[in-house]
Amino acid sequence: MDLLNQLEAILESDPLIDEVGFIHPSQFVILSKECGESGDSSEDGAFGPRNTKFWNRDHKLGISTEVLLPLCKAAKSAFMDAMKQYKTLSSLLDNKHEDENITNGSLSCQSFASEVMKHSRALLLLSCDFGTAWNSRKLVVSKKQQLSIFMDELLLSALVLSYSPKSEQAWSHRRWVIKMIAGKYSTLQEIIAKESELVEKIAERSKMNYRAWNHRCWLVSYMTREQMLHELKKSRDWAGLHVADNSCFHYCRRLMLGISEISCCKQEGDNSSYDVENYQVVKEELDLSEVLIKRYVGREALWLHRRFLTLLTIRHLTTKHGISCHFEQKTSMDNEINIFLDNESCLLDYCSTIQDTEFEDFKAQAMHSAIYFLWLITQIPQFREIELQVKLKAGNLKTILQNTCPERFFLSDFSDLNGSF
């Protein structure tokens, strides 16, 4: 229990700890020297550099790997005892109908609740997927309903994520806290913004972190339209530097769908302004997609993202074409469709050229472009399909697939059924 008391004392004395790490005992002396600490003790003598169990400085906490097992056992034992006593006393108070001793019982229950929170915090820093500990905190916090306590839960889960960024329990706990805050406090939008920033920081350190990006996608449902537009702009820069991480592009797609959903709800009357703004966002994403495809050769994630953008473009253009009543509007929309198809045709010509046969990425680029345009043919309305096939010289797509990826050659068979080749 002495180790557990030391750990809990450190956590109490420094509530702003934002990072936890597990350190080999031999590294404690090196850390002390790098920080300029003396060889005897720290200023208060409690947790000096000679302490090879814990290291705490600048709101960073290091725990020796040597003590992990006994420390975890002690934390689990203390937590389970406190939780058992808390549940027992809570049950007695809930079933008690007499007024006598209720005050004393309530004070005792609060005391055990504090013990549960203290021991569960230490336990979760050592074993982040201990679901019973997370659930016990939910039980205690839900009875208090205080914003400061909710914020403490966000701090704790962020601390857990600092050493275990893919902990599903920690991400799930954050979502529970946000649900509890939503609709009750005016700080929700500020919290959502900070949540998004946290995910971005974690994504920088932990590549391909699906759980983090899934959490960020979940946040979209709580964002305002302005926040979504701001997040989309930020994500463009991040995606440009992480083109292999499809999770970021998935987040961009979720944002664009969120923007569209909000616009649909607000534009029951006049929908022209929102519709134009949304289409402009799609066009900007299409332009960026083309730049990235040409810059980063052979990246499948970029082509998959372009499919989504193309679907939004086709939906906008064909819907507008269908509801247009005036000849001038139809002519203008025809021109937009022709421009879009011409641009896609130029992109195919550019990407299907294998500049270096020894460089596999050029072959991958040609293959992805051919598959994309075979898919595009199926998405264009019937009255445009023949025109598109002529523009794209669909027979060339079959040749590209044969040369770059024979195992996917069957994808071109659907065109034979329509007599296009």
Coordinates of C-alpha atoms in Angstrom, one line a residue:
M1 CA 0.0 0.0 0.0
D2 CA 3.0 2.3 0.5
L3 CA 3.5 2.4 -3.3
L4 CA -0.1 3.2 -3.9
N5 CA -0.1 5.9 -1.3
Q6 CA 2.9 7.5 -3.0
L7 CA 1.3 7.4 -6.4
E8 CA -2.0 8.8 -5.2
A9 CA -0.2 11.6 -3.2
I10 CA 1.6 12.6 -6.4
L11 CA -1.7 12.7 -8.3
E12 CA -3.3 14.8 -5.6
S13 CA -0.3 17.2 -5.4
D14 CA -0.2 17.8 -9.2
P15 CA -3.7 17.8 -10.7
L16 CA -2.3 19.2 -13.9
I17 CA -0.4 16.1 -14.9
D18 CA -1.0 15.6 -18.6
E19 CA 1.3 12.8 -19.5
V20 CA 2.1 9.4 -18.1
G21 CA 5.0 7.1 -19.0
F22 CA 6.5 3.8 -17.8
I23 CA 10.2 4.0 -17.3
H24 CA 12.9 1.5 -16.7
P25 CA 14.6 2.0 -13.2
S26 CA 17.9 2.8 -14.8
Q27 CA 16.5 5.9 -16.6
F28 CA 15.6 7.7 -13.4
V29 CA 19.1 9.0 -12.8
I30 CA 19.4 10.2 -16.4
L31 CA 16.1 12.1 -16.1
S32 CA 17.3 13.7 -12.9
K33 CA 20.5 14.9 -14.5
E34 CA 18.8 16.2 -17.6
C35 CA 16.5 18.2 -15.4
G36 CA 19.4 19.6 -13.3
E37 CA 18.2 18.0 -10.1
S38 CA 20.5 17.3 -7.2
G39 CA 21.5 13.7 -6.3
D40 CA 19.9 13.8 -2.9
S41 CA 16.3 14.8 -3.0
S42 CA 13.8 17.3 -4.4
E43 CA 13.1 20.6 -2.6
D44 CA 10.4 19.1 -0.4
G45 CA 12.2 15.9 0.0
A46 CA 9.2 13.8 -0.8
F47 CA 9.8 12.6 -4.4
G48 CA 13.5 13.3 -5.1
P49 CA 15.6 12.1 -7.9
R50 CA 16.9 9.2 -5.7
N51 CA 13.3 7.9 -5.8
T52 CA 13.5 5.2 -8.5
K53 CA 9.8 4.4 -8.3
F54 CA 8.2 7.6 -9.4
W55 CA 9.3 10.7 -11.3
N56 CA 7.2 13.9 -11.4
R57 CA 8.3 17.2 -13.0
D58 CA 6.7 19.8 -15.3
H59 CA 3.3 18.0 -15.0
K60 CA 4.8 14.7 -16.4
L61 CA 4.6 11.5 -14.4
G62 CA 7.0 8.6 -14.8
I63 CA 6.3 5.2 -13.1
S64 CA 9.0 2.6 -12.8
T65 CA 8.3 -0.6 -14.7
E66 CA 9.7 -2.5 -11.7
V67 CA 6.7 -1.6 -9.5
L68 CA 3.9 -2.0 -12.0
L69 CA 2.7 -5.4 -11.0
P70 CA 2.6 -4.9 -7.2
L71 CA 1.2 -1.4 -7.7
C72 CA -1.5 -2.6 -9.9
K73 CA -2.5 -5.4 -7.5
A74 CA -2.6 -2.9 -4.6
A75 CA -4.7 -0.4 -6.6
K76 CA -7.1 -3.1 -7.7
S77 CA -7.5 -4.4 -4.2
A78 CA -8.1 -1.0 -2.7
F79 CA -10.6 -0.1 -5.4
M80 CA -12.6 -3.2 -5.1
D81 CA -12.9 -2.8 -1.3
A82 CA -13.9 0.8 -1.6
M83 CA -16.4 0.0 -4.4
K84 CA -18.0 -2.8 -2.3
Q85 CA -18.4 -0.5 0.7
Y86 CA -19.8 2.3 -1.4
K87 CA -22.4 0.1 -3.1
T88 CA -23.4 -1.4 0.2
L89 CA -23.9 1.9 1.9
S90 CA -25.7 3.4 -1.1
S91 CA -28.1 0.5 -1.2
L92 CA -28.9 1.0 2.5
L93 CA -29.5 4.8 2.1
D94 CA -31.8 4.1 -0.9
N95 CA -33.9 1.7 1.1
K96 CA -34.0 3.7 4.3
H97 CA -37.3 5.4 5.0
E98 CA -36.5 6.7 8.5
D99 CA -34.8 10.1 9.0
E100 CA -32.5 9.0 11.8
N101 CA -28.8 8.6 11.0
I102 CA -29.4 9.6 7.3
T103 CA -27.0 12.5 7.6
N104 CA -24.3 10.4 9.0
G105 CA -24.9 7.7 6.4
S106 CA -24.8 10.2 3.6
L107 CA -21.5 11.6 4.9
S108 CA -20.0 8.1 5.0
C109 CA -21.3 7.4 1.5
Q110 CA -19.6 10.5 0.2
S111 CA -16.4 9.5 1.9
F112 CA -16.5 6.1 0.2
A113 CA -17.3 7.8 -3.1
S114 CA -14.1 9.8 -2.7
E115 CA -12.2 6.6 -2.1
V116 CA -13.7 5.0 -5.2
M117 CA -12.7 8.0 -7.3
K118 CA -9.2 8.1 -5.8
H119 CA -8.4 4.4 -6.2
S120 CA -10.0 4.0 -9.6
R121 CA -7.9 6.9 -10.9
A122 CA -4.7 5.2 -9.9
L123 CA -5.9 1.8 -11.2
L124 CA -6.9 3.2 -14.6
L125 CA -3.5 4.8 -15.0
L126 CA -2.0 1.3 -14.6
S127 CA -4.7 -0.7 -16.4
C128 CA -6.6 1.5 -18.8
D129 CA -9.1 -1.2 -20.0
F130 CA -10.4 -2.0 -16.6
G131 CA -14.1 -1.5 -17.4
T132 CA -15.4 -1.8 -13.8
A133 CA -13.3 1.1 -12.8
W134 CA -14.6 3.3 -15.6
N135 CA -18.2 2.3 -14.8
S136 CA -17.7 3.1 -11.1
R137 CA -16.7 6.6 -12.0
K138 CA -19.7 7.0 -14.2
L139 CA -21.9 5.9 -11.2
V140 CA -20.4 8.4 -8.8
V141 CA -20.2 11.3 -11.3
S142 CA -23.8 10.8 -12.5
K143 CA -25.1 11.4 -9.0
K144 CA -23.2 14.7 -8.6
Q145 CA -23.9 16.3 -12.0
Q146 CA -21.3 19.1 -11.6
L147 CA -19.4 20.6 -14.5
S148 CA -16.1 20.7 -12.7
I149 CA -16.3 16.9 -12.0
F150 CA -17.2 16.2 -15.7
M151 CA -14.1 18.3 -16.7
D152 CA -12.0 16.2 -14.3
E153 CA -13.2 13.1 -16.1
L154 CA -12.0 14.5 -19.4
L155 CA -8.6 15.3 -17.9
L156 CA -8.3 11.8 -16.5
S157 CA -9.2 10.1 -19.8
A158 CA -6.8 12.4 -21.7
L159 CA -4.1 11.3 -19.2
V160 CA -4.9 7.7 -20.0
L161 CA -4.8 8.4 -23.7
S162 CA -1.3 9.9 -23.3
Y163 CA 0.1 6.4 -22.9
S164 CA -2.6 4.3 -24.5
P165 CA -4.0 6.4 -27.4
K166 CA -6.1 3.5 -28.7
S167 CA -7.9 2.7 -25.5
E168 CA -11.5 2.2 -26.5
Q169 CA -12.6 2.5 -22.8
A170 CA -11.1 5.9 -22.5
W171 CA -12.6 7.2 -25.8
S172 CA -16.0 5.8 -24.8
H173 CA -15.8 7.5 -21.4
R174 CA -15.2 10.8 -23.1
R175 CA -18.2 10.4 -25.2
W176 CA -20.3 9.6 -22.1
V177 CA -19.1 12.7 -20.4
I178 CA -19.9 14.9 -23.4
K179 CA -23.4 13.4 -23.6
M180 CA -23.9 14.3 -19.9
I181 CA -22.7 17.8 -20.6
A182 CA -24.8 18.4 -23.8
G183 CA -27.9 20.5 -23.3
K184 CA -27.0 21.4 -19.7
Y185 CA -24.0 23.7 -19.9
S186 CA -23.1 26.6 -22.3
T187 CA -19.5 25.5 -22.6
L188 CA -20.3 22.5 -24.9
Q189 CA -19.0 24.1 -28.2
E190 CA -15.8 25.1 -26.5
I191 CA -15.4 21.5 -25.2
I192 CA -16.1 20.1 -28.7
A193 CA -13.4 22.3 -30.2
K194 CA -10.8 21.2 -27.6
E195 CA -11.9 17.5 -28.2
S196 CA -11.1 17.9 -31.9
E197 CA -7.7 19.4 -31.1
L198 CA -6.9 16.5 -28.8
V199 CA -7.7 14.0 -31.5
E200 CA -5.4 15.8 -33.9
K201 CA -2.6 15.8 -31.4
I202 CA -3.0 12.1 -30.7
A203 CA -3.3 11.3 -34.4
E204 CA 0.1 13.0 -34.9
R205 CA 1.7 10.6 -32.4
S206 CA -0.4 7.5 -33.1
K207 CA -0.7 6.8 -36.8
M208 CA -3.7 5.1 -38.2
N209 CA -5.6 5.5 -35.0
Y210 CA -9.1 4.5 -36.0
R211 CA -10.6 4.9 -32.5
A212 CA -9.4 8.5 -32.3
W213 CA -10.8 9.4 -35.7
N214 CA -14.0 7.6 -35.0
H215 CA -14.4 9.7 -31.9
R216 CA -13.8 12.9 -33.9
C217 CA -16.4 11.8 -36.4
W218 CA -18.8 11.3 -33.6
L219 CA -18.2 14.9 -32.4
V220 CA -19.6 16.3 -35.7
S221 CA -23.2 15.7 -34.5
Y222 CA -22.6 18.3 -31.7
M223 CA -20.9 20.9 -34.0
T224 CA -22.4 24.0 -35.4
R225 CA -22.2 24.6 -39.2
E226 CA -19.5 27.2 -38.6
Q227 CA -17.5 24.7 -36.6
M228 CA -17.8 22.1 -39.3
L229 CA -16.5 24.5 -42.0
H230 CA -13.6 25.5 -39.7
E231 CA -12.8 21.8 -39.0
L232 CA -13.0 21.0 -42.8
K233 CA -10.5 23.8 -43.5
K234 CA -8.1 22.5 -40.8
S235 CA -8.4 19.0 -42.0
R236 CA -7.4 19.9 -45.5
D237 CA -3.9 20.9 -44.3
W238 CA -3.6 17.8 -42.2
A239 CA -4.7 15.5 -45.0
G240 CA -2.2 17.0 -47.3
L241 CA 0.6 15.8 -45.0
H242 CA -0.9 12.4 -44.3
V243 CA -2.3 11.1 -47.6
A244 CA -2.0 7.5 -46.6
D245 CA -4.3 7.9 -43.6
N246 CA -7.8 7.3 -44.9
S247 CA -9.3 8.1 -41.5
C248 CA -8.7 11.8 -42.0
F249 CA -10.5 11.7 -45.4
H250 CA -13.4 9.8 -43.7
Y251 CA -13.6 12.6 -41.2
C252 CA -13.7 15.2 -44.0
R253 CA -16.6 13.3 -45.6
R254 CA -18.4 13.2 -42.3
L255 CA -18.0 16.9 -42.0
M256 CA -19.3 17.5 -45.5
L257 CA -22.4 15.3 -44.8
G258 CA -23.0 17.2 -41.6
I259 CA -22.9 20.5 -43.4
S260 CA -25.3 19.2 -45.9
E261 CA -27.7 17.8 -43.3
I262 CA -27.8 21.2 -41.4
S263 CA -28.4 23.0 -44.6
C264 CA -31.3 20.7 -45.5
C265 CA -32.9 21.4 -42.1
K266 CA -32.6 25.1 -42.5
Q267 CA -33.5 25.6 -46.1
E268 CA -37.2 24.5 -46.1
G269 CA -38.0 27.8 -47.8
D270 CA -35.3 29.5 -49.8
N271 CA -32.5 26.9 -50.3
S272 CA -30.4 28.7 -53.0
S273 CA -27.8 30.4 -50.7
Y274 CA -26.9 27.3 -48.7
D275 CA -26.9 25.1 -51.8
V276 CA -24.4 27.4 -53.6
E277 CA -22.2 27.5 -50.5
N278 CA -22.3 23.7 -50.1
Y279 CA -21.4 23.2 -53.8
Q280 CA -18.5 25.7 -53.5
V281 CA -17.2 23.6 -50.6
V282 CA -17.4 20.4 -52.8
K283 CA -15.6 22.2 -55.7
E284 CA -12.8 23.3 -53.4
E285 CA -12.4 19.7 -52.1
L286 CA -12.4 18.4 -55.7
D287 CA -9.6 20.9 -56.6
L288 CA -7.6 19.8 -53.6
S289 CA -8.2 16.2 -54.4
E290 CA -6.8 16.6 -57.9
V291 CA -3.7 18.4 -56.6
L292 CA -3.0 15.6 -54.1
I293 CA -3.6 12.9 -56.6
K294 CA -1.0 14.4 -59.0
R295 CA 1.4 15.1 -56.2
Y296 CA 1.3 11.8 -54.3
V297 CA 1.3 9.1 -57.0
G298 CA -0.5 5.8 -56.5
R299 CA -2.4 6.6 -53.2
E300 CA -5.6 4.6 -53.2
A301 CA -7.1 6.7 -50.3
L302 CA -7.1 9.8 -52.5
W303 CA -9.0 8.0 -55.2
L304 CA -11.6 6.7 -52.8
H305 CA -12.1 10.2 -51.4
R306 CA -12.6 11.5 -54.9
R307 CA -15.4 9.0 -55.5
F308 CA -17.3 10.6 -52.6
L309 CA -16.7 14.1 -53.9
T310 CA -17.8 13.0 -57.4
L311 CA -21.0 11.6 -56.1
L312 CA -21.8 14.9 -54.4
T313 CA -21.0 16.8 -57.6
I314 CA -23.2 14.5 -59.7
R315 CA -26.0 14.7 -57.3
H316 CA -25.9 18.5 -57.2
L317 CA -25.6 18.9 -61.0
T318 CA -28.2 16.4 -62.0
T319 CA -30.7 17.5 -59.3
K320 CA -30.3 21.1 -60.5
H321 CA -30.7 20.0 -64.1
G322 CA -33.9 18.2 -63.2
I323 CA -35.6 21.1 -61.4
S324 CA -34.5 23.9 -63.8
C325 CA -37.3 25.4 -65.7
H326 CA -35.7 28.0 -67.9
F327 CA -33.7 27.3 -71.0
E328 CA -30.8 29.5 -69.8
Q329 CA -30.6 27.6 -66.5
K330 CA -30.5 24.3 -68.4
T331 CA -27.8 25.6 -70.7
S332 CA -25.7 26.8 -67.8
M333 CA -26.0 23.5 -66.0
D334 CA -25.1 21.6 -69.2
N335 CA -22.0 23.6 -69.4
E336 CA -21.1 22.8 -65.8
I337 CA -21.6 19.1 -66.4
N338 CA -19.4 19.3 -69.6
I339 CA -16.7 21.1 -67.7
F340 CA -16.7 18.5 -64.9
L341 CA -16.5 15.6 -67.4
D342 CA -13.8 17.3 -69.4
N343 CA -11.8 17.8 -66.3
E344 CA -12.2 14.1 -65.2
S345 CA -11.1 13.1 -68.7
C346 CA -8.0 15.2 -68.5
L347 CA -7.2 13.7 -65.1
L348 CA -7.4 10.2 -66.6
D349 CA -5.0 11.1 -69.4
Y350 CA -2.6 12.5 -66.9
C351 CA -2.7 9.7 -64.4
S352 CA -2.9 6.8 -66.9
T353 CA 0.6 7.7 -68.3
I354 CA 3.2 5.3 -66.8
Q355 CA 6.2 7.6 -66.7
D356 CA 8.6 4.9 -65.3
T357 CA 7.9 1.2 -65.6
E358 CA 10.3 0.4 -62.7
F359 CA 8.4 2.7 -60.3
E360 CA 5.5 0.7 -59.0
D361 CA 3.6 3.7 -57.9
F362 CA 3.0 4.9 -61.5
K363 CA 1.5 1.5 -62.3
A364 CA -0.7 1.8 -59.2
Q365 CA -1.8 5.3 -60.2
A366 CA -2.8 4.1 -63.7
M367 CA -4.7 1.2 -62.2
H368 CA -6.6 3.4 -59.6
S369 CA -7.5 6.0 -62.3
A370 CA -8.8 3.3 -64.6
I371 CA -10.9 1.7 -61.8
Y372 CA -12.2 5.1 -60.8
F373 CA -13.4 6.0 -64.3
L374 CA -15.0 2.6 -64.8
W375 CA -16.9 3.3 -61.6
L376 CA -17.7 6.8 -62.8
I377 CA -19.4 5.5 -65.9
T378 CA -21.9 3.7 -63.7
Q379 CA -22.8 6.8 -61.8
I380 CA -23.6 9.2 -64.7
P381 CA -27.3 9.3 -65.6
Q382 CA -28.2 7.3 -68.7
F383 CA -28.5 10.3 -71.0
R384 CA -24.9 11.2 -70.2
E385 CA -23.4 7.8 -70.2
I386 CA -22.6 7.4 -73.9
E387 CA -21.1 10.9 -74.0
L388 CA -18.8 10.1 -71.1
Q389 CA -17.7 6.8 -72.5
V390 CA -16.6 8.5 -75.7
K391 CA -14.8 11.2 -73.7
L392 CA -12.9 8.7 -71.6
K393 CA -12.2 6.4 -74.6
A394 CA -13.4 3.5 -72.4
G395 CA -11.5 0.9 -74.5
N396 CA -8.3 2.4 -73.2
L397 CA -9.4 1.7 -69.6
K398 CA -9.6 -2.0 -70.5
T399 CA -6.0 -1.9 -71.8
I400 CA -4.8 0.0 -68.7
L401 CA -6.3 -2.6 -66.4
Q402 CA -4.8 -5.5 -68.5
N403 CA -1.3 -4.0 -68.3
T404 CA -1.3 -2.7 -64.7
C405 CA -3.5 -5.2 -62.8
P406 CA -4.6 -8.3 -64.6
E407 CA -6.3 -9.7 -61.5
R408 CA -8.8 -6.8 -61.6
F409 CA -9.5 -7.0 -65.4
F410 CA -12.9 -8.5 -64.7
L411 CA -14.0 -5.0 -63.5
S412 CA -14.3 -3.9 -67.2
D413 CA -16.7 -6.7 -68.0
F414 CA -19.8 -4.7 -67.0
S415 CA -19.2 -2.4 -70.0
D416 CA -19.3 -5.3 -72.4
L417 CA -22.8 -6.0 -71.3
N418 CA -23.8 -2.5 -72.5
G419 CA -22.0 -3.0 -75.8
S420 CA -19.7 -0.1 -75.1
F421 CA -16.4 -1.8 -76.1

